[in-house]
Amino acid sequence: MELARKSLFFVVDDDPVTRLMLCRFLERHGYLAKGFANGALVLDAFDQERPDVILMDAKMPVMDGFEACRRLKERPDLRHVPVLMITGLNDDDSVDRAFEIGATDFITKPIHWAILRNRVHYLLANIEAGHKLSLAARVFDNTGEGIVVTDARARIQSVNPAFTHITGYPAREALGRKMSMLKSGRHSSEFYEKLWSELTQRGQWQGEFYNRRKDGTIYPQWANISAVYAPGGQIENFITVFSDLTALRESEQNLLYVTGHDALTGLPNRHLFHERLSFVLGEARESGTMVWVLLLDLDRFKVINETMGHDVGDALIVEVGRRLAAILGGRGSLSRLGGDEFAVILPKTEDAQSVAQLADVMLQSMRDPFVIHEVEFFAGASIGIGVHPLDGEDAKTLMKNVDAALYHAKEKGRNNFQFFRNEMNTRALARMRMETSLRMALERQEFELYFQPQIHLATGELAGVEALIRWNRPGHGMVAPGEFIPLAEETGLIIPMGNWALNDACRRARSWFASGVKPFRMAVNLSGLQFEQPDFVAWVTETLSSTGMEARWLELELTESIAMGDAVETLIKLKSLSEVGVRLSIDDFGTGFSSLKYLKRFPIDTLKIDQSFVRNCADDLEDAVIIRAVIGLAHSLGLTVIAEGVEKSDQIDFLQIHGCNEVQGYFYGRPMAESALLEFLRKRGDS
Ligand code: C2E
Ligand code: CA
Ligand code: CA
């Protein structure tokens, strides 16, 4: 520490010449000096000014130097000011007395100027060092940073109060122990090795790491460790200055949360949304996956907020957030971007259809009235949808386009969603129209069953018919099931639809048989969803009794995936159906993964070889081998085999040679309406 100002000397001597000479001498050596004629005067002067050193004559009138020095040393604020006694009394008593009352040093008269110069110089150097030390000590004791001094082997030599405050170890428990007493166990040995090698090579290390307090808690700290070198160049000590980052981390986290979340809804805010989006997009770029973003904006928020007040507006926003969160469940992440704008990020695995469905559900829930303070509101919303990477590689472009899509939705009269890409809108729209009309089709009884004959290969007799559903869609003609069954499966409509089909098939068959048609099997297709219904078996038996259909004429066509589902449950259901007397067949056999061995445990009656094998069985060696194997194994299990999709006579020849039991296909008859079937039967003489 440099003393910034010049040192000030008070020179106290009753002899004006000595006083003046002393002052001049000091000034010549670059100090400031003030003269006083006696001890009493100097004591008064302290109230205005503080000297760094006092040169004090021992013998003076009014108040001698000894007395002045004694009084000086009584005052706590002046006690530290060094007093250099100048005395003509060159006797041991005076010297002893001077030191006794607290004088720092003394010189004798007549003044030996060279000695005085050295004494003064030495005194000032001492003062400076003392200053530095006391300053360092004050820093050491009072700083909030923990300070540890260790020897070269990291044994603790000295710690400050802050060390104790932070680590919980009082000095007496820390001294002599190694720094490793504070190890948290959170860092690898490589971490400490690296720290040490840096410290020994460069003499310095700083960084963040975890330590353990006396009470066992682990805390993060920022530490600055420096080596202290002995004159020989070897490391003598290490000084570690560290601060506890716990509070900082907590406040940072809090800040992060506060800055990352919307205070009203508790949802992530715009800031966090953008961070998340960028993160998700980064991941998606690496994995090559899609990321959907939905932007929802309430249609009537402004009006409600302005007419009903902000309280109501706030409550509405909270409820909107709650509804959206409930719809999403764990799917994607919801944020409130501000105002009445909400955003959803849907990473991966989503296709346009499911996103459209989600948007539709979101819109529906916004259409439901909001009840706030017992008043009903209708808010409604519009949604814009975009997808990465098609609509934007980066967050900014993507959001710009999602915004445009939202704008488009507003333009379209609100209360709807729009994809940024028009072709997606067209498809989504077509699908939604289809879904709506599919729902209505059930009520309006637009479905109809067609029947396709199944023939005994050996005799050419009719073995049965398969009921195949058709949708007589107004304006579209007869729609084949391939166009609506997948959508019906997705929406769950397949359940009432399939139930209708089963009921209608039984009802019609029963009426044919009652009118004299020779009974035959009625095969009805089943969806997995139908089969999964807990009361499925009961429902089948009920249908049988309510339609008057005999169980033995009903055959249910299951797919391999149904049969291979939850084994115990499936087995129970299949067994009860079989006990009722209903026949069971496995449809599209060969396209799934069922093994014949597995099927052995099930009460299955028939295997339907999928048409893809039948199509080329006469020419394709591989298909031929498969069909022969299936027929052989099925027969060894006692099952009937039926081949579907039979169109040509060479296929029939092949199937006949290899012992296939029955066939179904265009060769014998297409699926036909009831009247056509009855006509078909009449012509064949089966009725
Ligand atoms: P599936 O059960 O495999 O039905 C056989 C399909 O092959 C029928 O198509 C039939 O018209 C067609 N087909 C019959 N013979 C030939 C042929 O010689 N050549 C060719 N190329 N095709 C032939 P469809 O009627 O369009 O039915 C398609 C699928 O829809 C059915 O496949 C079935 O999985 C499903 N489906 C039909 N009706 C129902 C139903 O009531 N409930 C359920 N769950 N699914 C049904
Ligand atoms: Ca079928
Ligand atoms: Ca089939």
Short mmCIF file of C-alpha atoms and ligand atoms in Angstrom, two decimals, residues 466 468 525 557 587-588 608 644, ligand 2:
data_model
loop_
_atom_site.label_atom_id
_atom_site.label_comp_id
_atom_site.label_asym_id
_atom_site.label_seq_id
_atom_site.Cartn_x
_atom_site.Cartn_y
_atom_site.Cartn_z
CA GLU A 466 -68.76 -63.05 -45.91
CA LEU A 468 -68.61 -56.81 -46.22
CA ASN A 525 -65.43 -59.13 -39.85
CA GLU A 557 -63.28 -63.19 -38.71
CA ASP A 587 -58.44 -63.49 -41.57
CA ASP A 588 -55.58 -62.47 -43.86
CA LYS A 608 -58.18 -67.62 -44.37
CA GLU A 644 -59.61 -65.62 -50.58
CA CA B 2 -62.60 -60.73 -43.91
#
